[in-house]
Each structure stands twice: as structure tokens, then as C-alpha cells.
Coordinates of C-alpha atoms and ligand atoms in Angstrom, one line a residue:
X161 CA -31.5 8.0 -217.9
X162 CA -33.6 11.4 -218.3
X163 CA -36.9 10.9 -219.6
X164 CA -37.7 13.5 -222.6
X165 CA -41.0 15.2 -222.3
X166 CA -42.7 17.7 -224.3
X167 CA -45.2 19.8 -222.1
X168 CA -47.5 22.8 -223.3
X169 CA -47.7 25.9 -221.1
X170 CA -49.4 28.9 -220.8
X171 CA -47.7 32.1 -220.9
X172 CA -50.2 34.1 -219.2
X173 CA -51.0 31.8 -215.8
X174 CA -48.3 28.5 -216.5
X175 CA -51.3 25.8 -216.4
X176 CA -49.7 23.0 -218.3
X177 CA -51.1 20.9 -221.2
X178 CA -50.2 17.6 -222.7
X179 CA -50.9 19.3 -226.2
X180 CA -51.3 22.5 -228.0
X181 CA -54.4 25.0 -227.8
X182 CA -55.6 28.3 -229.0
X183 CA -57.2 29.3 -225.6
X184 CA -55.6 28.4 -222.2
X185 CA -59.2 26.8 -220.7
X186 CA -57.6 28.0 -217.1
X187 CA -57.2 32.0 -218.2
X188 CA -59.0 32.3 -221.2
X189 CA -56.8 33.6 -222.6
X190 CA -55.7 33.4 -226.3
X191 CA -52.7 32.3 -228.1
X192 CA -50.9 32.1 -224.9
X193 CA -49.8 28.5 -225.3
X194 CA -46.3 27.3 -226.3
X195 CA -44.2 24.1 -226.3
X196 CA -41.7 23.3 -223.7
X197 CA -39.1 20.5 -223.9
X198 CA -38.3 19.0 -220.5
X199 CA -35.6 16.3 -220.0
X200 CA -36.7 15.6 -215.9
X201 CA -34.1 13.6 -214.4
X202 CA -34.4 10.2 -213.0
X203 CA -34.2 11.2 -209.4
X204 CA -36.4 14.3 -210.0
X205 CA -36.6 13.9 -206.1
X206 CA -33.8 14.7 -205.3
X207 CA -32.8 18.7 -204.0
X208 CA -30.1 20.3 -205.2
X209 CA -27.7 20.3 -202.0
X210 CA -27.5 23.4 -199.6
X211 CA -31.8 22.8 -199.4
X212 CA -32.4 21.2 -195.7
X213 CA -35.0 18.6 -196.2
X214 CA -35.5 18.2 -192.7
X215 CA -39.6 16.9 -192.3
X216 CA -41.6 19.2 -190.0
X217 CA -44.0 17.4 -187.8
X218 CA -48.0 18.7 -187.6
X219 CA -48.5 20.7 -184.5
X220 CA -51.4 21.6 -182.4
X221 CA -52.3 24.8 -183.3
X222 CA -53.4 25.9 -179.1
X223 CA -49.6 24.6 -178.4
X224 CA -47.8 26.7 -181.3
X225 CA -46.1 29.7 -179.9
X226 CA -47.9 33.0 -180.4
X227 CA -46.6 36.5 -181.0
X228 CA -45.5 37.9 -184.4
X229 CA -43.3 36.5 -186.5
X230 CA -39.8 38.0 -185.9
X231 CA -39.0 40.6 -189.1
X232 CA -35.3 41.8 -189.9
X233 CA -35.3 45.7 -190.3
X234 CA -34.4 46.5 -193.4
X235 CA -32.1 49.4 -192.1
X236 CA -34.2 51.3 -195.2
X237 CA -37.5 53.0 -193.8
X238 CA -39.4 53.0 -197.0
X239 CA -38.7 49.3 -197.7
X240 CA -39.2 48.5 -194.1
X241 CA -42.9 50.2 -194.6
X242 CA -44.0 48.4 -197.6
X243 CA -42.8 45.0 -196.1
X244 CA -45.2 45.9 -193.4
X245 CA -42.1 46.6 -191.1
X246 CA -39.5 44.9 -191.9
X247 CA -38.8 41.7 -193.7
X248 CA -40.6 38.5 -192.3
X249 CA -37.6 35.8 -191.8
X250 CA -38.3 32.9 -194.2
X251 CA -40.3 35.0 -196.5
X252 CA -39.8 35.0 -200.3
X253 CA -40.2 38.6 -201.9
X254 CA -40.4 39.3 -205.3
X255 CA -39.6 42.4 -206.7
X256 CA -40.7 43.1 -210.1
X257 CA -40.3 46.5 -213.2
X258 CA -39.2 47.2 -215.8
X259 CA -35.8 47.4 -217.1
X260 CA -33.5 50.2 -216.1
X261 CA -35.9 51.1 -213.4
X262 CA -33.5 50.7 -210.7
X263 CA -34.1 47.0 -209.5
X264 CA -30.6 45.7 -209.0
X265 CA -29.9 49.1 -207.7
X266 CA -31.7 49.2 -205.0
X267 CA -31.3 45.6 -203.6
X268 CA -27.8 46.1 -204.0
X269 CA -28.4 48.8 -201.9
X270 CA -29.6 47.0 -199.0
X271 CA -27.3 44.3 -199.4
X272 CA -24.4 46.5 -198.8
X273 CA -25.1 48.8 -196.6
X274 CA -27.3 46.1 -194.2
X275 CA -24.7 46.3 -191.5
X276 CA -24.1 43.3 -189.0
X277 CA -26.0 40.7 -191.2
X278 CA -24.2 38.5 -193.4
X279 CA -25.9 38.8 -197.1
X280 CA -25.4 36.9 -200.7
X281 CA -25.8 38.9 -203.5
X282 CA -26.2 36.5 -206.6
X283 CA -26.3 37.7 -209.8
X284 CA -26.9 36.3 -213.4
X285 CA -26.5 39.1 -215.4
X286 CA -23.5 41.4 -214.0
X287 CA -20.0 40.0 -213.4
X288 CA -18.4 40.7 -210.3
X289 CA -16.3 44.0 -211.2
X290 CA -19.3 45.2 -212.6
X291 CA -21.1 44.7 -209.5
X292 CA -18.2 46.2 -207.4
X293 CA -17.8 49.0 -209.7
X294 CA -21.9 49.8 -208.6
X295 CA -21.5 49.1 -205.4
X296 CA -18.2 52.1 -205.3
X297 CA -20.7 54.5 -206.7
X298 CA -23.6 53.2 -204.1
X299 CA -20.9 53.3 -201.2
X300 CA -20.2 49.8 -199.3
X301 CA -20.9 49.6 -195.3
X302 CA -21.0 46.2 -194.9
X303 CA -18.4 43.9 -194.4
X304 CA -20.1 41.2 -194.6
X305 CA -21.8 41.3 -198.0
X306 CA -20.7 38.3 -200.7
X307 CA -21.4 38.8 -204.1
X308 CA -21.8 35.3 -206.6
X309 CA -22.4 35.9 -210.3
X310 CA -23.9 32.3 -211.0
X311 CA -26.9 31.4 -213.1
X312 CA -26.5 27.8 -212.1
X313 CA -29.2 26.7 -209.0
X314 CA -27.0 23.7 -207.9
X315 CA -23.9 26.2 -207.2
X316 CA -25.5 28.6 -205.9
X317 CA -27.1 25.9 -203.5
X318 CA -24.1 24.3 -202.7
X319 CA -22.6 28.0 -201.8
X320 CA -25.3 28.3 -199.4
X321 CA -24.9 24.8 -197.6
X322 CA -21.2 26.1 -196.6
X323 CA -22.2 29.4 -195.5
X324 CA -24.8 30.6 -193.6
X325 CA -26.5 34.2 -194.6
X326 CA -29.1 36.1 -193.0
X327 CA -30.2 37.4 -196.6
X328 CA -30.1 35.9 -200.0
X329 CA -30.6 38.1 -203.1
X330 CA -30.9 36.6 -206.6
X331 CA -30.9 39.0 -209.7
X332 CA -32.9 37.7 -211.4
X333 CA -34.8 34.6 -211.3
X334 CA -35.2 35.0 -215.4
X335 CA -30.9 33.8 -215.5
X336 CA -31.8 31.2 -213.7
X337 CA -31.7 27.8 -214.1
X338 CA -31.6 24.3 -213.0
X339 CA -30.4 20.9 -214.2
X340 CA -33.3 19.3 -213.6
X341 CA -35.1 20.4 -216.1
X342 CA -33.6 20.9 -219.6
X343 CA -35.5 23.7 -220.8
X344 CA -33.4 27.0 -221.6
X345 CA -33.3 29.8 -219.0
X346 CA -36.3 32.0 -218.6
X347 CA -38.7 29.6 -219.7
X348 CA -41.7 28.7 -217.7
X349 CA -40.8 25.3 -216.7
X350 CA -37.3 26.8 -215.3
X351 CA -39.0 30.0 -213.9
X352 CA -41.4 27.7 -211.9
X353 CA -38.4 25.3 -210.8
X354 CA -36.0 27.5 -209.8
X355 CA -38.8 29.7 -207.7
X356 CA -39.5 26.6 -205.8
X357 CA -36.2 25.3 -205.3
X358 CA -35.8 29.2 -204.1
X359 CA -39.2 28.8 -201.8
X360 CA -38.3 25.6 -199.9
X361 CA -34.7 27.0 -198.9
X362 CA -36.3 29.9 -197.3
X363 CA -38.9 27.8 -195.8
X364 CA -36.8 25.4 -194.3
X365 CA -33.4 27.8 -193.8
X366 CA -36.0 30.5 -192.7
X367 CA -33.6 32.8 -194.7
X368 CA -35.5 35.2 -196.0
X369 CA -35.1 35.9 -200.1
X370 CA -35.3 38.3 -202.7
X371 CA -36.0 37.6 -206.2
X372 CA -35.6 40.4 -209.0
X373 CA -37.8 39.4 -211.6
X374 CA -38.8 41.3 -215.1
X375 CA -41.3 42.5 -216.4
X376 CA -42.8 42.2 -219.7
X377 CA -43.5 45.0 -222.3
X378 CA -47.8 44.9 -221.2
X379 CA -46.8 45.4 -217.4
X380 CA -47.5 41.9 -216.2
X381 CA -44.1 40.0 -214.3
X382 CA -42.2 38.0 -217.3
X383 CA -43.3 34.0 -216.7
X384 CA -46.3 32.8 -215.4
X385 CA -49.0 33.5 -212.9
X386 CA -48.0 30.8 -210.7
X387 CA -45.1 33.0 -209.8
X388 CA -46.8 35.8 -207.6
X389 CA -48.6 32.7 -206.3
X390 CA -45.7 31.2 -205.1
X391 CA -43.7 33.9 -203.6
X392 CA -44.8 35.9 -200.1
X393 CA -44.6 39.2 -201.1
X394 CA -44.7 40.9 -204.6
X395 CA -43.5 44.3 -204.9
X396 CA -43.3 46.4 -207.7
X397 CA -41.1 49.0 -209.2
X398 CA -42.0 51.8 -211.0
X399 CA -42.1 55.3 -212.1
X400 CA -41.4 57.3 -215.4
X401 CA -37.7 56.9 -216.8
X402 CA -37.7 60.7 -217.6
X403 CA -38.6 61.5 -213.8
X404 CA -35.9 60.6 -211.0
X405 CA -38.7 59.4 -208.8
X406 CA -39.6 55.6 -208.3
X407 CA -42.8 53.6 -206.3
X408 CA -41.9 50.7 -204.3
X409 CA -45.9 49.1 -204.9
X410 CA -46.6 46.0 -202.9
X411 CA -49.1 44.0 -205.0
X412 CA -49.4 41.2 -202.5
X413 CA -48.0 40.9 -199.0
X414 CA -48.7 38.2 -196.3
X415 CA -47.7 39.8 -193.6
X416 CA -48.7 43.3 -194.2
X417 CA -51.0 45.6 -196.2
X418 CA -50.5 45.9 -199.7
X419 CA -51.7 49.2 -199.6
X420 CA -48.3 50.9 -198.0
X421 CA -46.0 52.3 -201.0
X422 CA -42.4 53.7 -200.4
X423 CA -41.0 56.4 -202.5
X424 CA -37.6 56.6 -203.7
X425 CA -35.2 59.4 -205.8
X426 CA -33.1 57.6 -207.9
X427 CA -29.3 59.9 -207.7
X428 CA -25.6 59.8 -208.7
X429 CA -24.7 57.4 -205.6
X430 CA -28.1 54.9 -205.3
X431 CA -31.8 55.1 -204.2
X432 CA -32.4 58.4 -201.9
X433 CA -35.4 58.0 -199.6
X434 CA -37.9 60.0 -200.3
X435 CA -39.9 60.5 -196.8
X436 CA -41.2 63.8 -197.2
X437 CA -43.4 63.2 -200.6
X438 CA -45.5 66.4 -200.9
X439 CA -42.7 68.6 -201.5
X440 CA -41.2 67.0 -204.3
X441 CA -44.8 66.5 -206.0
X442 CA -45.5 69.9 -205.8
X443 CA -43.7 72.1 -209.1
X444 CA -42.3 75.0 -208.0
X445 CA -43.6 78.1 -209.8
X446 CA -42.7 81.2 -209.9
X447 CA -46.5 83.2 -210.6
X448 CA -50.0 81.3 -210.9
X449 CA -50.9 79.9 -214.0
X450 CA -54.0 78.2 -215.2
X451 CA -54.3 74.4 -215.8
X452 CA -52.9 73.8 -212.2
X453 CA -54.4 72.2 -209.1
X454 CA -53.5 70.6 -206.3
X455 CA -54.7 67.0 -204.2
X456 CA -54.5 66.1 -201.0
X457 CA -54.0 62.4 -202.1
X458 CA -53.1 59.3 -199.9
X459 CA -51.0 57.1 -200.6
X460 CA -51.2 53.7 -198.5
X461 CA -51.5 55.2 -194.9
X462 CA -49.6 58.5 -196.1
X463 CA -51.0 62.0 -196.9
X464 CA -49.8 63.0 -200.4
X465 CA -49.7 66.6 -202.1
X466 CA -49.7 66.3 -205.6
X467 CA -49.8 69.0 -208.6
X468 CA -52.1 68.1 -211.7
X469 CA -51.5 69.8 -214.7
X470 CA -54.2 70.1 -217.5
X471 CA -54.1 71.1 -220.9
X472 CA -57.8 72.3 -222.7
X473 CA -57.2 74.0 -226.4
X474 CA -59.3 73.4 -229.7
X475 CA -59.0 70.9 -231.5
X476 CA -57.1 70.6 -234.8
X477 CA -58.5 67.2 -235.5
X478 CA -61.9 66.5 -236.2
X479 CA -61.7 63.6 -233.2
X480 CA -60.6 65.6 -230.1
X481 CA -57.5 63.9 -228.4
X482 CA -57.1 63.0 -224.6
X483 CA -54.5 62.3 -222.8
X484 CA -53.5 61.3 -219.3
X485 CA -50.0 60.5 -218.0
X486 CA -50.3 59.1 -214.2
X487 CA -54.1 58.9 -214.4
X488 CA -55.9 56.6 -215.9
X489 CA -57.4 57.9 -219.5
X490 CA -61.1 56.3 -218.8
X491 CA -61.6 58.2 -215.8
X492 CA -60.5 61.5 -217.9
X493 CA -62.9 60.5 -220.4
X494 CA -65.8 59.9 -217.9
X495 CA -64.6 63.3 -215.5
X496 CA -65.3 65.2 -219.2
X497 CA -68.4 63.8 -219.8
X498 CA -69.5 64.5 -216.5
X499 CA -68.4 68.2 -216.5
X500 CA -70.5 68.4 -219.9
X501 CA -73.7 66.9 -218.9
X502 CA -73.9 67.9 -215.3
X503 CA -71.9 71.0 -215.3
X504 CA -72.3 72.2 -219.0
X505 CA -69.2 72.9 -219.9
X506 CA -68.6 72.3 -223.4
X507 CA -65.8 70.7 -224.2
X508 CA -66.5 68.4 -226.8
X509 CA -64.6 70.2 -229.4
X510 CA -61.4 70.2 -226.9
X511 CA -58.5 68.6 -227.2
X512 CA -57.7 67.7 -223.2
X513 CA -53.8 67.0 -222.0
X514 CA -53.5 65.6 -218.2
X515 CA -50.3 65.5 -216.7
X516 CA -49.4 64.3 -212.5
X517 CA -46.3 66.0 -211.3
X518 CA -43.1 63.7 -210.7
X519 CA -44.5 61.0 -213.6
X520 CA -45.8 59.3 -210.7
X521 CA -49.1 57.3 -211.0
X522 CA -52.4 57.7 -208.3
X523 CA -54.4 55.1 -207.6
X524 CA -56.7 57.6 -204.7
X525 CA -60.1 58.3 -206.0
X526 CA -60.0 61.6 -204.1
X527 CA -57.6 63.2 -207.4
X528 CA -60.8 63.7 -209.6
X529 CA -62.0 67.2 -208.2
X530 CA -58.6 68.6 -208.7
X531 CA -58.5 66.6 -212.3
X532 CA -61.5 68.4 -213.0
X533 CA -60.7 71.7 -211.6
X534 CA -57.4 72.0 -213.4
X535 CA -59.3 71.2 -217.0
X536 CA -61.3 74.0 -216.2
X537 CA -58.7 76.3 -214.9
X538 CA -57.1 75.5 -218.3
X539 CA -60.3 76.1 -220.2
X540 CA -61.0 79.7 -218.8
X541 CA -57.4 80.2 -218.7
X542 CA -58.8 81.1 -215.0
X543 CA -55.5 80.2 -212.4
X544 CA -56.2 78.5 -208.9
X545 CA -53.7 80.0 -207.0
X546 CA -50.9 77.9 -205.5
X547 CA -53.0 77.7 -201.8
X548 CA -56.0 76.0 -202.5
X549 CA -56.2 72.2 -202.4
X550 CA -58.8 69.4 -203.5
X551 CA -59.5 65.6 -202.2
X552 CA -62.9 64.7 -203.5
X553 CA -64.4 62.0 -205.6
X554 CA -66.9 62.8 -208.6
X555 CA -69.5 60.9 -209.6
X556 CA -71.5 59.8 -212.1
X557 CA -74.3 62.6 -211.4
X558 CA -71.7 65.1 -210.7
X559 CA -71.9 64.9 -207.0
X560 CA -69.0 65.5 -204.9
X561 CA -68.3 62.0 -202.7
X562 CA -66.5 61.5 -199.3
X563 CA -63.0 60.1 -199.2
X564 CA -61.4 58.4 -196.5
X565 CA -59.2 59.9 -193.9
X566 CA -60.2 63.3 -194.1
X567 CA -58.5 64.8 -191.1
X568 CA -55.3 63.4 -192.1
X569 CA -55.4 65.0 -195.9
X570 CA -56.6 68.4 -194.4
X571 CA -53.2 68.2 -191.6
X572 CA -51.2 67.7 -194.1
X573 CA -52.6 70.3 -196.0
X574 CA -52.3 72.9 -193.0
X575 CA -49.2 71.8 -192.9
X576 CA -47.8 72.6 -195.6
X577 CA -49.1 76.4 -195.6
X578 CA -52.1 75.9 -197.9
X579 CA -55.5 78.6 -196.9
X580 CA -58.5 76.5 -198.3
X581 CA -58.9 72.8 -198.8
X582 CA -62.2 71.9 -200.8
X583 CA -63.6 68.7 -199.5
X584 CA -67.0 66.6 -199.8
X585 CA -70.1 68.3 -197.3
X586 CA -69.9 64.7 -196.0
X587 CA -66.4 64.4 -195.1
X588 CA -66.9 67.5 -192.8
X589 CA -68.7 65.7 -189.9
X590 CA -66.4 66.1 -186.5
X591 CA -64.3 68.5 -189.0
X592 CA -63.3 71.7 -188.1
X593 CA -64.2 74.7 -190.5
X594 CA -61.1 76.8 -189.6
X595 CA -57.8 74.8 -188.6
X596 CA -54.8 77.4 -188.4
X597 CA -54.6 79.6 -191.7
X598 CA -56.7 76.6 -193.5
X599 CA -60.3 77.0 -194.2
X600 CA -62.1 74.2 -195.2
X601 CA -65.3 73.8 -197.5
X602 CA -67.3 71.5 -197.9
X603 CA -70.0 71.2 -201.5
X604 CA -72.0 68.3 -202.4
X605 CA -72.0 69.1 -206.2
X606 CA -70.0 69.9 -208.8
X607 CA -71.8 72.6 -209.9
X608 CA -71.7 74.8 -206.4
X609 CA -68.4 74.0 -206.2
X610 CA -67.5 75.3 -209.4
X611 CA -69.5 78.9 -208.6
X612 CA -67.7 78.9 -205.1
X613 CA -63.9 78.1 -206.8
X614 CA -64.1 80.1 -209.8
X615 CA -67.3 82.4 -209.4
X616 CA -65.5 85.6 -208.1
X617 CA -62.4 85.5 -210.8
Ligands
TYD765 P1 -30.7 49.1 -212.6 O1 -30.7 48.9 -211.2 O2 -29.6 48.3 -213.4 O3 -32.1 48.7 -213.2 P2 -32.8 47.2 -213.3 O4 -32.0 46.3 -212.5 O5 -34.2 47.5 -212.8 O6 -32.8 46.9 -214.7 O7 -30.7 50.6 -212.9 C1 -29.9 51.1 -213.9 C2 -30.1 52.6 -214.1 O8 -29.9 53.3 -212.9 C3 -29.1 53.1 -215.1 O9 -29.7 53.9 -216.0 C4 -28.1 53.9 -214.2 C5 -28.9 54.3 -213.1 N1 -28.2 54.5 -211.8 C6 -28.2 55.7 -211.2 O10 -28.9 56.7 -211.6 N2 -27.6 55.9 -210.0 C7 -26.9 54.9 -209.4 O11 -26.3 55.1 -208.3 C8 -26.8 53.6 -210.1 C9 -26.0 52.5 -209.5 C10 -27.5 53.5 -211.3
MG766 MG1 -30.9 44.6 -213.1

């Protein structure tokens, strides 16, 4: 018979408890904690079938084989580039966003148009001929993609002990749920079930899987911490809804760096590729106006281009607003009070609008010089022109830092047809002043900077 048992868990990182609590003692976190029934059955042992349970036998780690672990190419560059090049086999990837962000689009995606490798597409929240009427749109290459709308672990299992796959999708690990544990799907104790059930298929199929998961309305993947713990890799979707233009983010990646990012255009028929970024980041404009300026940003181990757009006017209010979209509102806040005390530019009294082209959010330090020189292209109403480029940290005393990779931003740059690229003095060293049309300055404080940029307009 199935014992009953009724477990406490946390919400925020899944510790359990034998009874309720305000604060989680694990996360400190507060009213996190809720009840869970759990009917565990007798032979809570036993795998659902399709799961090899095959025992592996310690090894000596001199005799193990060497080399890299063999990776399936996504036939999808920008995936294959956050993965670290290509999907590990065996690996459990989770992909998390938001609704609507284009989650099941894209790994539908793959899964049909992954020629020569057998894939199962499970889904929980689409039927079938909703699935195939996607897929029309998305256009199908493979002939050997299967599609299962299940929600029930064991049958999905026991599909996968008669067939053998080279990929396994599941969409999305919140439908799921198992009959060893009756608690309702998308519950903790189901979440953290059915991902392990997931784990030790992959493990010991060394199939590698995806799992869609959601995300909840403050940002952080729907169930508990133990979740990204679990899983290999955990990449994340996003980008503004308004914008056509989404971020593959890796978050956590054991077999590569988590600091790659693939860009994506959401159209009519799928995910386009994005591989040329710059482009799309900058506006196009027909004259110069003032508020704009441009960054040489980068973005995991890729050179970026990317427009900011500031707004400065008077406040109507007696409390001046700010706002950043894409940037992060303290850092407007401290760039601000920096320009005031170190620059003197007074613009307590302003309200102060920051905008990042494409909706698209930057995590590179090197954005604040052109954050700062677009609020006060916007304040003097004073335009930058559309060839002149920034990547510079500011600090705290208003000096102008060194960012890394230098020579890469200022290619791009040259690249791309811009004249002058404004840099830290210390990210000059071994730097050319003159490369092509590009000149390239180099200021150690804001102040000089300032005189040099906008001093002869
Ligand atoms: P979806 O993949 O269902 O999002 P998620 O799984 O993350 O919730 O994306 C749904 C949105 O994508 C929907 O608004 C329609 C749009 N879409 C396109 O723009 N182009 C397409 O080719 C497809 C299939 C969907
Ligand atoms: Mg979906």
C-alpha cells in the first residue's frame, strides 16, 4: 500500500521540512514554505521502465579514456555556440523564459530540421495537430522526428525503452508528472522527481535531453533551486516581447563557458539566426540627433555594436524620474551622480529616460561611457554623430577604466565604417592610434573626455 506523507517545501531552493516555517533556514528566505501531500509508493525503488539501471563500476581515473567528450552539432550555430559547441551526449539542458518568448519554438526547431538523427519531441501542453500545424509554418526536414503529447513519465519512459533516439525534448517539465508521487503536476515534489527520472535516462542512455521549463513572474525558473542544480546546462531565453529579437543566455554550462550568448530573430516561419549582431543593434537614422551613442560592447567572446538612447528634460514632478530599459537603473543612478559630482553637470532637476536598441539587455561594463555620453548629448541637445563609438567603464571618481579585449571592440568598430572609437588611455598599450579610417583616443577622465567629444560643437 502507498504510504501518505505530508512534506513542507520551499519554493525558493526546495529544502524540505517535516513542518511548516516562516523562513526557509536553508535560503533565508521568507514565506517561501508550503505543504506538499506525497503518497510515495511501496517500491519507491523501482524506475519507471525505458530507464537502464545498468550499475557502472569505479574506474581508475589514469586508465579512463581521455579526449573530449563527443558533442552532437546542433546543425544551429548560435545554439551550437552557447552549448560550448555543440550538445555534450548524455547532458541534461534546461532551457528556461518566459512565456510566449519563443521556447517551444525554437526547440521544435531543432527537432525538425536536425537531419539524420532520430529525435522525440514530447509535449504536455500542445496536442499533436497543434504541434504539426507549428511545425508547417517552421518547415519540416527531418524525417525522423516523433512527436508525443504525454504528461505521464511512465509512458513516455516506456516510449523510450522501444525506440531509441539520439535527442529527447520534453516541453515542459512543469506538465509533468509521475505516479510515484501523488502530488499534482508542477509541484516541487513532481518537478524534482520527474527531473531526476529525466537525469538518470540521459546518464545511463547517454541521450542527451532538453527540458523547457517556465519561468516565474520575478525572473527566477518556476520550482525550486535544486532544479538548475540538477540539470548540466541552464540556458535562458529572453528579450523584450515588443522587439523580434531574443538571447539564448547560458547561466550554467559544464562543458563550456557560460559567458557565450546566441542571438536569435523571432519571424513568420521560426527562429532566424542572428550572426551578424551589430547591424541589427544599430537604428537606422536618417540625420543626427541628440541623445544617441554608440558601444563597442561584447558579448561572450563576440564584439557587439549597440545604439543607446537617452532622454534628459525637466522635470514635471518634484521627484525626478529615471528610467532604464536593458540597463540596469542603479548603474543609471550612480553614472548621474557621478556626472554631477565629478563632472558638474547638473542634472538633479532632470527627468532621465535610457533606452538600448533591439530591447536587448547588456551585461558589459564597457556601455557606461556611451550611457553617459548620450545623457549629455540629450542634455545639450548636442548630437554625436552616427561615426563615433564608446567602450569604457566609469567609475566611482569619474575615471575612465580599461575593458577587456580592446583590439577586438576597435576591429569591429573599423569594420563597420565608424572614424573615432573613444577608449580608456589604458586600454591603448600595443594599440594602434590610426587603424584604416578609425582613429582611436584614449582619456583617463571623464572630464577630458567630455571637452574632447563635445568641446568643439
Ligand atoms: P512559443 O514558442 O509558444 O513560446 P513559449 O514556448 O516560450 O511559451 O512562442 C509563441 C510565440 O511565437 C507566439 O506569439 C507566436 C510566435 N511565433 C512566431 O512569431 N513565429 C513562428 O514561426 C512561430 C511558430 C511562433
Ligand atoms: Mg511553450
Amino acid at each position: 500500500m502507498a504510504k501518505t506523507k505530508t512534506t513542507y517545501f520551499c519554493r525558493e531552493c526546495g529544502a524540505e521540512y517535516s513542518k511548516w516555517m516562516g523562513k526557509c533556514n536553508a535560503c533565508g528566505q521568507w514565506n517561501t514554505i508550503h505543504e506538499e501531500v506525497i503518497h510515495i509508493e511501496n517500491s519507491k525503488t523501482s524506475l519507471p521502465k525505458g530507464i537502464n539501471q545498468s550499475q557502472r563500476k569505479p574506474q581508475l581515473i589514469h586508465e579512463l579514456e581521455a579526449g573530449s567528450q563527443p558533442r552532437l552539432n546542433m546543425q544551429n550555430e548560435e545554439l551550437n555556440r552557447v552549448l560550448g559547441g555543440g550538445l555534450v551526449q548524455g547532458s541534461l539542458v534546461l532551457v528556461g523564459g518566459e512565456p510566449g518568448i519563443g521556447k517551444s519554438t525554437l526547440l521544435l526547431q531543432i527537432a525538425i530540421r536536425l537531419k539524420g538523427k532520430k529525435v522525440l519531441y514530447v509535449s504536455g501542453e500542445e496536442s499533436e495537430q497543434q504541434i504539426r500545424m507549428r511545425a508547417e509554418r517552421i518547415g519540416i526536414q527531418n524525417q525522423n522526428c516523433y512527436i508525443l503529447s504525454e504528461t505521464r513519465s511512465e509512458a513516455i519512459f516506456l516510449h523510450l525503452s522501444q525506440m531509441e533516439v539520439d535527442l529527447l525534448v520534453i516541453d515542459s517539465i512543469q506538465t509533468l508528472q509521475t505516479e510515484r508521487i501523488d502530488s499534482t503536476a508542477g509541484s516541487i515534489s513532481q518537478i524534482r522527481e520527474c527531473t531526476a527520472e529525466l537525469l538518470r535516462y540521459a546518464k545511463s542512455s547517454d541521450v542527451p535531453v532538453f527540458i523547457v521549463g517556465h519561468i516565474t513572474k520575478d525572473g527566477t525558473l518556476a520550482g525550486p533551486k535544486v532544479l538548475e542544480h540538477m540539470v548540466d546546462t541552464v540556458l535562458q531565453f529572453e528579450g523584450d516581447r515588443n522587439y523580434g529579437y531574443r538571447i539564448l543566455r547560458s547561466l550554467k554550462n559544464r562543458f563550456g563557458s557560460t559567458s557565450e550568448l546566441g542571438i536569435y530573430e523571432m519571424q513568420n516561419n521560426g527562429m532566424r539566426e542572428v550572426s551578424n549582431p551589430s547591424e541589427i543593434l544599430i537604428s537606422q537614422r536618417d540625420e543626427d540627433s541628440s541623445g544617441v551613442a554608440i558601444a563597442a560592447t561584447m558579448e561572450g567572446g563576440r564584439p557587439m555594436l549597440i545604439e543607446v538612447q537617452a532622454l534628459v528634460s525637466s522635470a514635471v514632478y518634484g521627484t525626478p524620474q529615471r528610467s532604464a530599459t536593458g540597463f540596469d537603473t542603479r548603474r543609471l543612478n550612480m553614472l548621474l551622480a557621478v556626472l554631477e559630482k565629478k563632472a558638474g553637470f547638473k542634472l538633479a532637476t532632470k527627468d532621465v529616460f535610457l533606452n538600448i536598441a533591439g530591447g536587448i539587455r547588456v551585461d558589459d561594463p564597457a556601455i557606461d561611457l556611451a550611457v553617459a555620453c548620450a545623457i549629455l548629448s540629450s542634455n545639450y541637445d548636442l548630437p554625436l554623430g552616427d561615426k563615433i563609438c564608446f567602450a569604457a567603464e566609469v567609475g566611482l571618481t569619474g575615471e575612465i577604466r580599461n575593458v577587456n579585449h580592446a583590439e577586438q571592440r576597435i576591429r569591429e568598430a573599423e569594420k563597420l565604417g565608424f572614424e573615432k572609437i573613444y577608449l580608456s588611455k589604458f586600454s591603448l598599450k600595443g594599440v594602434q592610434n590610426q587603424t584604416g579610417n578609425l582613429s582611436v583616443k584614449g582619456y583617463s577622465h571623464i572630464e577630458q573626455l567630455f571637452k574632447s567629444v563635445f568641446g568643439g560643437k
